[in-house]
Coordinates of C-alpha atoms in Angstrom, one line a residue:
Chain I
M258 CA 3.8 1.2 2.3
S259 CA 6.3 -0.3 -0.1
A260 CA 9.0 -2.9 0.1
P261 CA 8.5 -5.2 3.1
L262 CA 10.7 -4.4 6.1
V263 CA 10.9 -8.0 7.2
T264 CA 11.4 -10.0 4.0
E265 CA 10.3 -13.6 3.5
A266 CA 13.9 -14.7 3.1
E267 CA 14.8 -13.0 6.3
A268 CA 12.0 -14.6 8.2
A269 CA 12.9 -18.0 6.9
A270 CA 16.6 -17.5 7.5
T271 CA 16.0 -16.7 11.2
A272 CA 16.1 -20.0 13.0
P273 CA 13.1 -19.8 15.2
A274 CA 14.0 -20.6 18.8
T275 CA 11.6 -23.1 20.5
E276 CA 12.7 -21.4 23.7
P277 CA 13.3 -17.6 23.6
A278 CA 17.0 -17.1 23.0
V279 CA 17.0 -14.3 25.5
G280 CA 15.0 -13.9 28.7
T281 CA 12.1 -11.5 28.8
R282 CA 13.9 -8.9 30.9
S283 CA 17.0 -8.8 28.7
A284 CA 14.7 -8.8 25.6
W285 CA 13.2 -5.5 26.9
R286 CA 16.7 -4.2 27.6
T287 CA 17.6 -5.0 24.0
F288 CA 14.5 -3.1 22.9
F289 CA 15.3 0.0 24.9
R290 CA 19.1 -0.1 24.5
Q291 CA 18.9 1.8 21.3
P292 CA 17.5 5.2 21.7
S293 CA 15.2 4.7 18.6
G294 CA 13.4 1.8 20.5
L295 CA 12.8 4.0 23.5
L296 CA 11.7 7.0 21.4
A297 CA 9.3 4.8 19.4
A298 CA 7.8 3.3 22.5
A299 CA 7.4 6.8 24.0
V300 CA 5.6 8.2 20.9
L301 CA 3.3 5.2 20.9
V302 CA 2.5 5.6 24.6
V303 CA 1.8 9.3 24.1
M304 CA -0.5 8.6 21.2
V305 CA -2.4 6.0 23.2
L306 CA -2.8 8.5 26.0
L307 CA -4.0 11.2 23.6
A308 CA -6.6 8.8 22.2
V309 CA -7.9 7.6 25.5
F310 CA -8.0 11.0 27.2
A311 CA -9.1 13.0 24.1
P312 CA -12.2 14.4 25.8
L313 CA -10.1 15.8 28.7
I314 CA -7.6 17.4 26.4
A315 CA -9.8 19.1 23.9
D316 CA -13.5 19.6 23.2
E317 CA -14.9 17.6 20.4
P318 CA -14.6 19.8 17.3
G319 CA -17.9 20.9 15.8
G320 CA -19.9 23.9 14.7
T321 CA -18.5 27.1 13.5
S322 CA -16.8 30.1 15.1
P323 CA -15.8 33.5 13.8
D324 CA -12.1 32.7 14.3
V325 CA -11.6 31.3 10.7
L326 CA -8.2 30.3 9.3
R327 CA -6.2 31.6 12.3
S328 CA -2.5 30.6 12.2
P329 CA -1.1 28.7 15.1
S330 CA -1.0 30.8 18.4
G331 CA -1.4 30.3 22.1
G332 CA -5.2 30.1 21.8
H333 CA -5.2 27.7 18.9
L334 CA -2.0 25.7 19.1
F335 CA -2.4 24.3 15.6
G336 CA -4.5 27.1 14.2
T337 CA -8.1 26.9 12.9
D338 CA -9.8 25.8 9.7
D339 CA -12.2 27.6 7.4
L340 CA -15.1 27.0 9.8
G341 CA -13.1 28.3 12.7
Q342 CA -12.7 24.9 14.3
D343 CA -9.6 24.2 16.3
I344 CA -7.1 22.0 14.4
F345 CA -5.4 20.8 17.6
A346 CA -8.7 19.4 18.8
Q347 CA -9.3 17.7 15.4
V348 CA -5.8 16.1 15.5
V349 CA -6.3 14.9 19.1
W350 CA -9.7 13.4 18.3
G351 CA -8.4 12.0 15.1
T352 CA -5.8 10.0 17.1
R353 CA -8.7 7.9 18.4
T354 CA -10.0 6.9 15.0
S355 CA -6.5 6.3 13.6
L356 CA -5.3 4.2 16.5
L357 CA -8.6 2.3 16.9
I358 CA -8.8 1.4 13.2
G359 CA -5.1 0.7 13.0
V360 CA -5.1 -1.7 15.9
A361 CA -8.4 -3.4 15.2
A362 CA -7.7 -3.9 11.5
S363 CA -4.3 -5.2 12.3
L364 CA -5.8 -7.8 14.7
I365 CA -8.2 -9.0 12.0
A366 CA -5.4 -9.2 9.5
I367 CA -3.1 -11.0 12.0
V368 CA -5.7 -13.6 12.9
L369 CA -6.6 -14.3 9.2
G370 CA -3.0 -14.2 8.0
T371 CA -1.7 -16.4 10.8
A372 CA -4.4 -19.0 10.3
I373 CA -3.9 -19.1 6.6
G374 CA -0.1 -18.9 6.8
L375 CA 0.2 -21.7 9.4
A376 CA -2.3 -23.9 7.6
S377 CA -0.4 -23.4 4.3
A378 CA 2.9 -24.2 6.0
Y379 CA 1.7 -27.5 7.5
F380 CA -1.0 -28.9 5.2
R381 CA 0.1 -29.4 1.6
R382 CA -3.4 -29.2 0.2
V383 CA -4.3 -26.0 1.9
D384 CA -1.0 -24.6 0.6
A385 CA -1.9 -25.1 -3.0
V386 CA -5.0 -22.9 -2.6
G387 CA -3.6 -20.6 0.0
T388 CA -0.6 -19.6 -2.0
V389 CA -2.6 -18.9 -5.1
V390 CA -5.1 -16.7 -3.2
T391 CA -2.3 -14.9 -1.4
D392 CA -0.4 -14.2 -4.6
V393 CA -3.6 -12.9 -6.3
M394 CA -4.4 -10.6 -3.4
L395 CA -0.8 -9.3 -3.4
A396 CA -0.9 -8.7 -7.1
L397 CA -4.0 -6.5 -7.0
P398 CA -4.1 -2.8 -6.3
T399 CA -5.7 -2.9 -2.8
L400 CA -6.6 0.8 -2.4
P401 CA -9.0 0.9 -5.4
L402 CA -10.6 -2.3 -4.1
M403 CA -11.1 -1.0 -0.6
I404 CA -12.5 2.3 -2.1
M405 CA -15.1 0.4 -4.1
L406 CA -16.2 -1.6 -1.1
A407 CA -16.2 1.3 1.3
A408 CA -18.3 3.4 -1.1
I409 CA -21.0 0.7 -1.2
V410 CA -21.3 -0.1 2.5
N411 CA -22.0 3.1 4.5
P412 CA -18.6 4.0 5.9
S413 CA -18.3 3.8 9.7
V414 CA -15.3 3.1 11.9
W415 CA -16.3 -0.6 12.1
T416 CA -16.9 -1.2 8.4
L417 CA -13.6 0.6 7.6
T418 CA -11.8 -1.6 10.1
V419 CA -13.2 -4.8 8.6
I420 CA -12.4 -3.7 5.0
I421 CA -8.9 -2.7 5.8
G422 CA -8.3 -5.8 8.0
V423 CA -9.6 -8.2 5.4
F424 CA -7.3 -6.9 2.7
A425 CA -4.2 -6.6 4.9
W426 CA -3.8 -10.3 5.7
P427 CA -1.9 -11.5 2.6
E428 CA 1.4 -9.9 3.7
V429 CA 1.0 -11.5 7.1
A430 CA 0.1 -14.9 5.6
R431 CA 3.2 -14.9 3.4
L432 CA 5.5 -14.0 6.2
I433 CA 4.1 -16.5 8.7
R434 CA 4.0 -19.3 6.0
S435 CA 7.6 -18.9 5.2
Q436 CA 8.7 -19.2 8.8
G437 CA 6.1 -21.9 9.4
L438 CA 7.7 -24.0 6.6
V439 CA 11.0 -23.8 8.4
V440 CA 9.5 -24.9 11.7
S441 CA 7.5 -27.7 10.0
A442 CA 10.7 -29.2 8.7
M443 CA 12.2 -29.4 12.2
P444 CA 12.8 -32.7 13.9
Y445 CA 10.6 -32.0 16.9
I446 CA 7.6 -31.7 14.6
D447 CA 8.4 -35.2 13.2
G448 CA 8.6 -36.3 16.8
A449 CA 5.2 -34.9 17.6
R450 CA 3.8 -36.6 14.6
V451 CA 5.3 -40.0 15.6
L452 CA 3.8 -39.6 19.0
G453 CA 0.4 -39.4 17.3
A454 CA -0.4 -35.7 17.6
S455 CA -3.1 -34.5 15.3
G456 CA -2.4 -31.9 12.6
W457 CA -4.5 -29.4 14.5
R458 CA -2.5 -30.0 17.7
I459 CA 0.8 -29.7 15.9
V460 CA -0.1 -26.5 14.2
T461 CA -1.6 -24.8 17.3
R462 CA 0.7 -26.2 20.0
E463 CA 4.0 -26.7 18.3
I464 CA 4.3 -24.4 15.3
L465 CA 2.3 -21.4 16.5
P466 CA 4.4 -20.8 19.6
A467 CA 7.5 -20.8 17.4
V468 CA 6.2 -18.0 15.2
V469 CA 4.8 -15.8 18.0
P470 CA 7.7 -13.4 18.0
L471 CA 7.2 -12.9 14.3
I472 CA 3.5 -12.2 14.9
V473 CA 4.3 -9.5 17.4
V474 CA 6.5 -7.8 14.7
S475 CA 3.7 -8.2 12.2
V476 CA 1.1 -6.6 14.4
L477 CA 3.1 -3.4 14.6
L478 CA 4.0 -3.3 10.9
T479 CA 0.4 -4.2 9.8
A480 CA -1.0 -1.6 12.1
S481 CA 1.2 1.0 10.6
R482 CA 0.0 0.1 7.1
A483 CA -3.6 0.1 8.3
V484 CA -3.2 3.6 9.7
I485 CA -2.0 4.7 6.2
S486 CA -4.9 2.9 4.5
E487 CA -7.4 4.6 6.9
A488 CA -5.9 8.0 6.2
G489 CA -6.1 7.3 2.4
L490 CA -9.8 6.2 2.5
S491 CA -10.7 9.2 4.7
F492 CA -8.8 11.5 2.4
L493 CA -10.9 10.3 -0.5
G494 CA -14.1 11.0 1.5
L495 CA -14.8 7.5 2.6
G496 CA -14.2 8.0 6.3
D497 CA -16.7 7.7 9.1
P498 CA -18.6 11.1 8.9
D499 CA -19.2 11.0 12.6
A500 CA -15.6 10.5 13.6
W501 CA -12.6 12.8 13.3
S502 CA -9.6 11.3 11.5
W503 CA -6.3 12.7 10.2
G504 CA -7.3 11.9 6.6
R505 CA -10.5 13.8 7.0
I506 CA -8.6 17.0 8.2
L507 CA -6.5 16.8 5.0
L508 CA -9.7 16.2 2.9
N509 CA -11.3 19.3 4.5
A510 CA -8.2 21.4 3.6
Q511 CA -8.3 20.0 0.0
R512 CA -12.1 20.6 -0.4
S513 CA -12.2 24.1 1.0
G514 CA -9.3 25.1 -1.2
V515 CA -7.2 26.6 1.6
V516 CA -4.2 24.3 1.1
A517 CA -2.0 27.1 -0.2
I518 CA -2.9 29.5 2.6
A519 CA -3.6 27.4 5.7
W520 CA -0.4 25.4 5.8
W521 CA -1.2 24.4 9.4
Q522 CA -4.3 22.5 8.4
T523 CA -2.2 20.1 6.3
L524 CA 1.1 20.1 8.3
F525 CA -0.2 18.9 11.7
P526 CA -2.3 15.9 10.6
S527 CA 0.5 15.0 8.2
L528 CA 3.0 15.1 11.1
A529 CA 0.7 13.0 13.2
I530 CA 0.5 10.3 10.6
L531 CA 4.3 10.4 10.0
L532 CA 5.0 10.1 13.8
L533 CA 2.6 7.3 14.5
V534 CA 3.6 5.2 11.5
L535 CA 7.3 5.8 12.0
A536 CA 7.1 4.9 15.7
A537 CA 5.1 1.7 15.0
T538 CA 7.6 0.7 12.2
V539 CA 10.7 1.4 14.3
A540 CA 9.2 -0.5 17.3
G541 CA 8.4 -3.4 14.9
M542 CA 12.0 -3.4 13.7
R543 CA 13.4 -3.3 17.2
F544 CA 11.2 -6.3 18.1
N545 CA 12.6 -8.0 15.1
D546 CA 16.1 -7.4 16.3
I547 CA 15.2 -9.2 19.6
R548 CA 13.7 -12.0 17.7
D549 CA 17.0 -12.5 15.8
P550 CA 19.8 -13.0 18.3
R551 CA 22.4 -12.7 15.6
R552 CA 21.6 -9.0 15.1
N553 CA 21.5 -7.7 18.7
G554 CA 25.2 -8.4 19.3
G555 CA 24.8 -10.2 22.6
Chain T
M280 CA 10.0 -18.9 -25.0
A281 CA 6.5 -19.5 -26.2
R282 CA 5.8 -21.8 -23.3
F283 CA 7.1 -19.3 -20.8
V284 CA 5.0 -16.5 -22.3
L285 CA 1.9 -18.6 -22.4
N286 CA 2.4 -19.7 -18.8
R287 CA 2.8 -16.1 -17.6
A288 CA -0.1 -14.9 -19.7
L289 CA -2.3 -17.7 -18.2
K290 CA -1.3 -16.6 -14.7
A291 CA -2.2 -13.0 -15.5
V292 CA -5.6 -14.0 -16.9
L293 CA -6.3 -16.2 -13.9
T294 CA -5.5 -13.3 -11.5
V295 CA -7.7 -10.9 -13.3
W296 CA -10.5 -13.5 -13.5
I297 CA -10.3 -14.2 -9.8
A298 CA -10.4 -10.4 -9.1
I299 CA -13.5 -9.9 -11.3
T300 CA -15.2 -12.9 -9.8
A301 CA -14.5 -12.0 -6.2
T302 CA -15.7 -8.5 -6.9
F303 CA -18.9 -9.6 -8.5
F304 CA -19.9 -11.9 -5.7
L305 CA -18.6 -9.6 -2.9
L306 CA -20.8 -6.8 -4.2
R307 CA -23.8 -9.0 -4.1
L308 CA -23.1 -10.4 -0.6
L309 CA -22.8 -6.9 0.8
P310 CA -25.8 -5.4 2.5
G311 CA -27.9 -3.5 0.0
D312 CA -29.7 -4.7 -3.1
P313 CA -27.7 -4.4 -6.3
T314 CA -30.7 -2.9 -8.1
T315 CA -31.0 0.0 -5.7
L316 CA -27.2 0.5 -6.1
M317 CA -27.3 0.4 -9.9
V318 CA -30.5 2.2 -10.7
E319 CA -31.0 5.6 -9.3
G320 CA -34.2 7.6 -9.0
D321 CA -33.2 10.4 -11.3
M322 CA -32.9 8.2 -14.4
T323 CA -35.5 8.0 -17.1
P324 CA -37.6 4.8 -17.2
E325 CA -35.9 3.9 -20.5
M326 CA -32.4 4.2 -19.1
R327 CA -33.5 2.1 -16.1
A328 CA -34.9 -0.6 -18.4
A329 CA -31.8 -0.5 -20.5
L330 CA -29.6 -0.8 -17.4
L331 CA -31.6 -3.7 -16.0
K332 CA -31.4 -5.4 -19.4
T333 CA -27.7 -4.8 -19.7
Y334 CA -27.1 -6.4 -16.2
G335 CA -29.9 -8.9 -16.5
L336 CA -30.6 -8.3 -12.8
D337 CA -33.9 -10.2 -12.9
R338 CA -32.1 -13.5 -13.7
P339 CA -30.4 -16.0 -11.4
L340 CA -27.1 -15.0 -9.9
L341 CA -25.0 -17.5 -11.8
E342 CA -26.6 -16.5 -15.1
Q343 CA -26.0 -12.9 -14.2
Y344 CA -22.3 -13.7 -13.5
V345 CA -21.9 -15.4 -16.9
S346 CA -23.4 -12.5 -18.7
Y347 CA -21.4 -10.0 -16.7
L348 CA -18.2 -11.8 -17.7
R349 CA -19.4 -11.9 -21.4
E350 CA -20.1 -8.2 -21.3
L351 CA -16.7 -7.4 -19.8
L352 CA -15.0 -9.4 -22.5
H353 CA -16.8 -7.2 -25.0
G354 CA -15.5 -4.2 -23.2
N355 CA -18.8 -3.3 -21.7
F356 CA -18.2 -2.0 -18.1
G357 CA -21.8 -0.8 -17.7
I358 CA -23.1 2.8 -17.7
S359 CA -22.2 5.5 -15.3
F360 CA -25.2 6.9 -13.3
R361 CA -24.0 10.4 -13.3
Q362 CA -22.4 11.0 -16.6
I363 CA -24.9 8.8 -18.5
Q364 CA -22.3 7.3 -20.8
P365 CA -20.6 4.0 -21.0
V366 CA -18.1 3.4 -18.1
S367 CA -15.6 2.0 -20.6
D368 CA -15.5 5.3 -22.6
I369 CA -15.0 7.3 -19.4
L370 CA -12.2 5.0 -18.3
L371 CA -10.4 4.9 -21.6
D372 CA -10.4 8.7 -21.6
R373 CA -8.7 8.8 -18.2
L374 CA -6.4 5.7 -18.3
P375 CA -3.6 7.2 -20.5
W376 CA -3.0 9.9 -17.9
T377 CA -2.6 7.4 -15.1
L378 CA -0.4 5.2 -17.2
L379 CA 1.8 8.2 -18.0
L380 CA 2.0 9.3 -14.3
A381 CA 2.6 5.9 -12.9
G382 CA 4.9 4.8 -15.7
V383 CA 7.2 7.8 -15.4
A384 CA 7.2 7.4 -11.6
F385 CA 8.0 3.7 -12.0
L386 CA 11.0 4.3 -14.4
L387 CA 12.3 7.2 -12.4
T388 CA 12.2 5.2 -9.1
I389 CA 14.3 2.5 -10.7
A390 CA 16.6 5.0 -12.4
V391 CA 17.3 7.0 -9.3
G392 CA 17.0 4.1 -6.8
I393 CA 19.7 1.9 -8.4
P394 CA 22.6 4.4 -8.1
I395 CA 21.5 5.3 -4.6
G396 CA 21.3 1.6 -3.5
V397 CA 24.7 0.8 -5.1
Y398 CA 26.3 3.8 -3.5
A399 CA 25.0 3.0 -0.1
A400 CA 26.1 -0.7 -0.5
A401 CA 29.6 0.5 -1.4
H402 CA 29.7 2.7 1.6
R403 CA 28.2 0.2 4.0
G404 CA 27.9 1.4 7.5
R405 CA 29.1 4.9 6.7
W406 CA 27.0 8.0 6.5
P407 CA 25.5 7.6 3.0
D408 CA 24.3 4.2 4.0
R409 CA 23.0 5.4 7.4
L410 CA 21.2 8.2 5.6
L411 CA 19.5 5.8 3.2
Q412 CA 18.5 3.5 6.1
G413 CA 16.8 6.5 7.8
F414 CA 15.1 7.6 4.5
G415 CA 14.1 4.0 3.7
I416 CA 12.3 3.5 7.0
A417 CA 10.8 7.0 6.9
G418 CA 9.5 6.2 3.4
H419 CA 7.1 3.6 5.0
A420 CA 5.6 6.3 7.1
L421 CA 5.1 8.9 4.3
F422 CA 1.5 9.5 3.4
V423 CA 1.2 10.3 -0.3
P424 CA -1.3 13.2 0.0
S425 CA 0.9 14.8 2.7
V426 CA 3.9 14.8 0.4
A427 CA 1.8 15.9 -2.5
M428 CA 0.3 18.8 -0.6
L429 CA 3.7 19.9 0.7
L430 CA 5.1 20.0 -2.8
L431 CA 1.9 21.7 -4.1
V432 CA 2.1 24.5 -1.5
W433 CA 5.8 25.0 -1.5
L434 CA 7.0 24.5 -5.1
G435 CA 3.6 25.2 -6.7
A436 CA 1.8 27.9 -4.8
R437 CA 4.6 29.7 -2.9
L438 CA 7.4 29.6 -5.4
G439 CA 5.3 29.3 -8.5
W440 CA 7.8 27.0 -10.2
F441 CA 5.2 24.4 -11.2
P442 CA 1.5 24.4 -12.0
I443 CA -0.7 23.4 -9.0
G444 CA -3.2 21.3 -11.0
G445 CA -4.3 19.7 -14.2
A446 CA -2.2 17.8 -16.8
I447 CA -1.7 20.2 -19.6
D448 CA -2.3 23.8 -20.7
P449 CA -5.1 23.5 -23.3
D450 CA -3.9 26.5 -25.2
T451 CA -0.6 25.1 -26.2
R452 CA 0.3 23.4 -29.4
G453 CA 3.2 21.3 -30.8
L454 CA 6.4 21.4 -28.7
A455 CA 4.9 23.8 -26.2
A456 CA 2.2 21.3 -25.5
Y457 CA 4.8 18.6 -24.7
L458 CA 6.7 21.0 -22.5
S459 CA 3.4 21.9 -20.7
L460 CA 2.7 18.2 -20.2
A461 CA 6.1 17.6 -18.7
H462 CA 5.8 20.7 -16.5
H463 CA 2.5 19.6 -15.1
L464 CA 3.9 16.1 -14.5
V465 CA 6.8 17.1 -12.3
L466 CA 5.0 17.5 -8.9
P467 CA 2.7 14.5 -9.2
V468 CA 5.6 12.3 -10.2
A469 CA 7.8 13.7 -7.5
S470 CA 5.2 12.9 -4.9
L471 CA 5.1 9.3 -5.9
V472 CA 8.9 8.9 -6.3
L473 CA 9.6 10.5 -3.0
V474 CA 7.4 8.0 -1.2
Q475 CA 8.6 4.9 -3.2
L476 CA 12.3 5.7 -3.5
G477 CA 13.6 5.2 0.1
P478 CA 12.3 1.8 0.8
Y479 CA 13.1 0.7 -2.8
A480 CA 16.7 1.8 -2.7
L481 CA 17.1 0.3 0.8
T482 CA 15.9 -3.1 -0.3
L483 CA 18.2 -2.9 -3.3
R484 CA 21.2 -2.1 -1.1
T485 CA 20.4 -5.0 1.1
N486 CA 20.1 -7.4 -1.9
L487 CA 23.4 -6.0 -3.3
I488 CA 25.2 -6.6 -0.1
D489 CA 24.1 -10.2 -0.2
V490 CA 25.3 -10.5 -3.8
L491 CA 28.7 -8.9 -2.9
G492 CA 29.2 -11.8 -0.4
E493 CA 28.9 -14.5 -3.1
D494 CA 31.6 -16.6 -4.6
Y495 CA 31.9 -15.0 -8.0
I496 CA 32.5 -11.7 -6.3
R497 CA 35.2 -13.2 -4.2
A498 CA 36.7 -14.8 -7.3
A499 CA 36.7 -11.4 -9.0
R500 CA 38.5 -10.0 -6.0
A501 CA 41.0 -12.9 -6.2
R502 CA 41.6 -12.0 -9.8
G503 CA 42.6 -8.5 -8.6
L504 CA 39.6 -6.5 -9.9
S505 CA 39.2 -3.2 -8.1
G506 CA 36.4 -2.7 -5.6
R507 CA 34.6 -0.2 -7.9
R508 CA 34.8 -2.6 -10.8
R509 CA 33.6 -5.5 -8.8
L510 CA 30.7 -3.4 -7.6
W511 CA 29.5 -1.9 -10.8
K512 CA 30.3 -4.6 -13.3
H513 CA 29.7 -7.8 -11.3
G514 CA 27.5 -6.8 -8.4
L515 CA 25.2 -4.4 -10.1
R516 CA 24.6 -6.7 -13.1
N517 CA 23.2 -9.3 -10.7
A518 CA 21.3 -6.9 -8.6
I519 CA 19.5 -5.2 -11.4
L520 CA 17.2 -8.1 -12.2
P521 CA 15.9 -8.5 -8.6
A522 CA 15.6 -4.7 -8.6
L523 CA 13.2 -5.0 -11.6
T524 CA 11.1 -7.7 -10.0
L525 CA 11.0 -5.8 -6.7
M526 CA 9.6 -2.8 -8.6
G527 CA 7.1 -5.0 -10.3
L528 CA 5.8 -6.1 -6.9
Q529 CA 5.3 -2.5 -5.9
L530 CA 2.9 -1.8 -8.8
G531 CA -0.2 -2.2 -6.7
T532 CA 1.1 0.3 -4.2
L533 CA 2.2 2.7 -6.9
V534 CA -1.3 2.7 -8.5
G535 CA -2.8 3.3 -5.0
G536 CA -0.4 6.2 -4.6
A537 CA -1.4 7.5 -8.0
V538 CA -5.1 7.6 -7.0
L539 CA -4.2 9.9 -4.1
T540 CA -1.7 12.0 -6.0
E541 CA -4.1 12.6 -8.8
T542 CA -6.7 13.7 -6.3
V543 CA -4.4 16.3 -4.8
F544 CA -3.3 17.7 -8.2
A545 CA -6.6 17.4 -10.0
Y546 CA -4.7 15.3 -12.5
P547 CA -7.3 13.9 -15.0
G548 CA -6.5 10.2 -14.6
V549 CA -8.4 7.2 -13.3
G550 CA -7.5 8.2 -9.7
R551 CA -9.1 11.6 -9.9
L552 CA -12.1 9.8 -11.6
I553 CA -12.3 7.5 -8.5
Y554 CA -12.3 10.5 -6.2
E555 CA -15.1 12.2 -8.2
A556 CA -17.1 8.9 -8.4
V557 CA -16.8 8.4 -4.6
G558 CA -18.4 11.9 -4.1
Q559 CA -21.2 11.0 -6.4
R560 CA -21.5 7.3 -5.3
D561 CA -21.2 6.3 -8.9
Y562 CA -20.7 2.5 -8.3
P563 CA -20.4 1.3 -11.9
V564 CA -17.5 3.7 -12.4
L565 CA -15.8 2.6 -9.1
Q566 CA -16.2 -1.1 -10.1
G567 CA -14.9 -0.4 -13.6
A568 CA -12.0 1.6 -12.4
F569 CA -10.9 -1.1 -10.0
I570 CA -11.1 -3.8 -12.7
M571 CA -9.2 -1.5 -15.2
L572 CA -6.5 -0.8 -12.6
A573 CA -6.2 -4.4 -11.7
I574 CA -5.8 -5.4 -15.4
T575 CA -3.2 -2.6 -15.7
V576 CA -1.2 -3.8 -12.7
V577 CA -1.4 -7.5 -13.7
V578 CA -0.3 -6.8 -17.3
A579 CA 2.5 -4.5 -16.2
N580 CA 3.6 -7.2 -13.7
A581 CA 3.6 -9.9 -16.4
L582 CA 5.6 -7.6 -18.7
T583 CA 8.2 -7.0 -15.9
D584 CA 8.5 -10.8 -15.5
L585 CA 9.0 -11.3 -19.2
L586 CA 11.6 -8.6 -19.4
Y587 CA 13.3 -10.3 -16.5
A588 CA 13.4 -13.6 -18.4
V589 CA 14.7 -11.9 -21.5
L590 CA 17.5 -10.1 -19.6
N591 CA 18.5 -13.0 -17.4
P592 CA 21.1 -15.2 -19.1
R593 CA 20.3 -18.0 -16.7
I594 CA 16.8 -18.4 -18.1
R595 CA 17.1 -19.9 -21.5
L596 CA 14.0 -19.1 -23.5

């Protein structure tokens, strides 16, 4: 949302290891050693299971029922909305959309951001253009831009994914570029150049592997931003009308004017957003700890 | 000084120009013919002709682009489909509210964020610091409408301390009007500040800890200055400037947050306008609102940079 969790300076300061500083097994141990890492991973796994098995957990919400605006009870865990639809079912089905868009948009942003960041780090000429474009994108208010585009194309899960992904890459590019610059200056890159390796080969075979750990961190942090963006667009009425999403539940509460009465209709989707984004962010930070051996204290 | 200002102004103009150009071509690359987007069935033939003439939609793309830029320079943002009045008039009506909301939130985040960041840095590793770390990370996960709705329901509807919508009570005059304005502003501003504050103060604290490790702080310590004095007089002075820049970089996010907050509180700014225009698919308004907000953010960012240069003794202007 706001200030970057992994700053450019931090990324550059971390000497990228050409070989992982710690073995895979002990890396996982580092990840899980702190309870926050374990908890974050558990929340993410539960969310994925909810999304995958949504049809088995709850019927797809739709239609109307006489049970309007019921507060949470045994029959309706999260209560019902003004149409009598079950909020629990809406939240469960909303998990699908949020996760799908979060992950897919994050992948688009990562591919674009990594390509642009690495090319900028190694090729001087690309850097001149790449840096200007990245700076411009970072300077502009992204949400109004995404709103404008989403309003013009008919919003669906896929168009939203593309729009969010296409505007989330600059942060990734900046992070990858700053670490790519450090790697580019390393002696083994000169070595590869002396041996006659092409620029393409150096970027893809020598520099890319060195920034992979940072990419893993970026995927998680970018996905959490994408989830927030999707919720924002859906809340403004730009979500996929055929798919449930947490932002849409909040929009329904806002539109039907029941916010002050039906607290459950805003509380549960809000908690879902908070939990998912928090878990992804914490997981990203724990991965970042593994990446930087100085921080994990052995 | 003149050269620095000129450079910064050029950069700002370039950014806005790229934004406008990219928007123009993007909108024409997207599926859907711009004529069907811009001209709706329920307009009179005269309006339709006027619109087509304003946009020159029958001419080649490049020519359209040049005339679009020329119109923008003259302050012509096109005509709203729904309200049948110039987009620029609608936007200028709404912009002051957004500037007020985002401006107050901006200043308040800095004013509250700096002491919190300094306090946490001074108590590094102890509970105030740990609390801030938690709050800072949680801030990334806070969804603006969630926070806004929580405040609206709890402090607005349940306790009745603050109005739940609008920007001012139209029946008030003079001092009462200003009080009403401030009263209506509390919850929307609080929603924005709550979301921005944690990550901001946390980054500030981290910067400050870096500063406290520098040579001149060690020199101050060697001269026998107390910890508190080192922190507030030497450390803070050097951390405030990056704090300003950092907030400048958050302007885009702040404006995005304002769009969502205004929607929740029916605050009559550009954000609420965007929400209404989305419902009516009023594309000229959406495009104009984006350009207007982009200009606002870029100008504010440039001003922040200039203030930085003025305040920083290391930059001689």
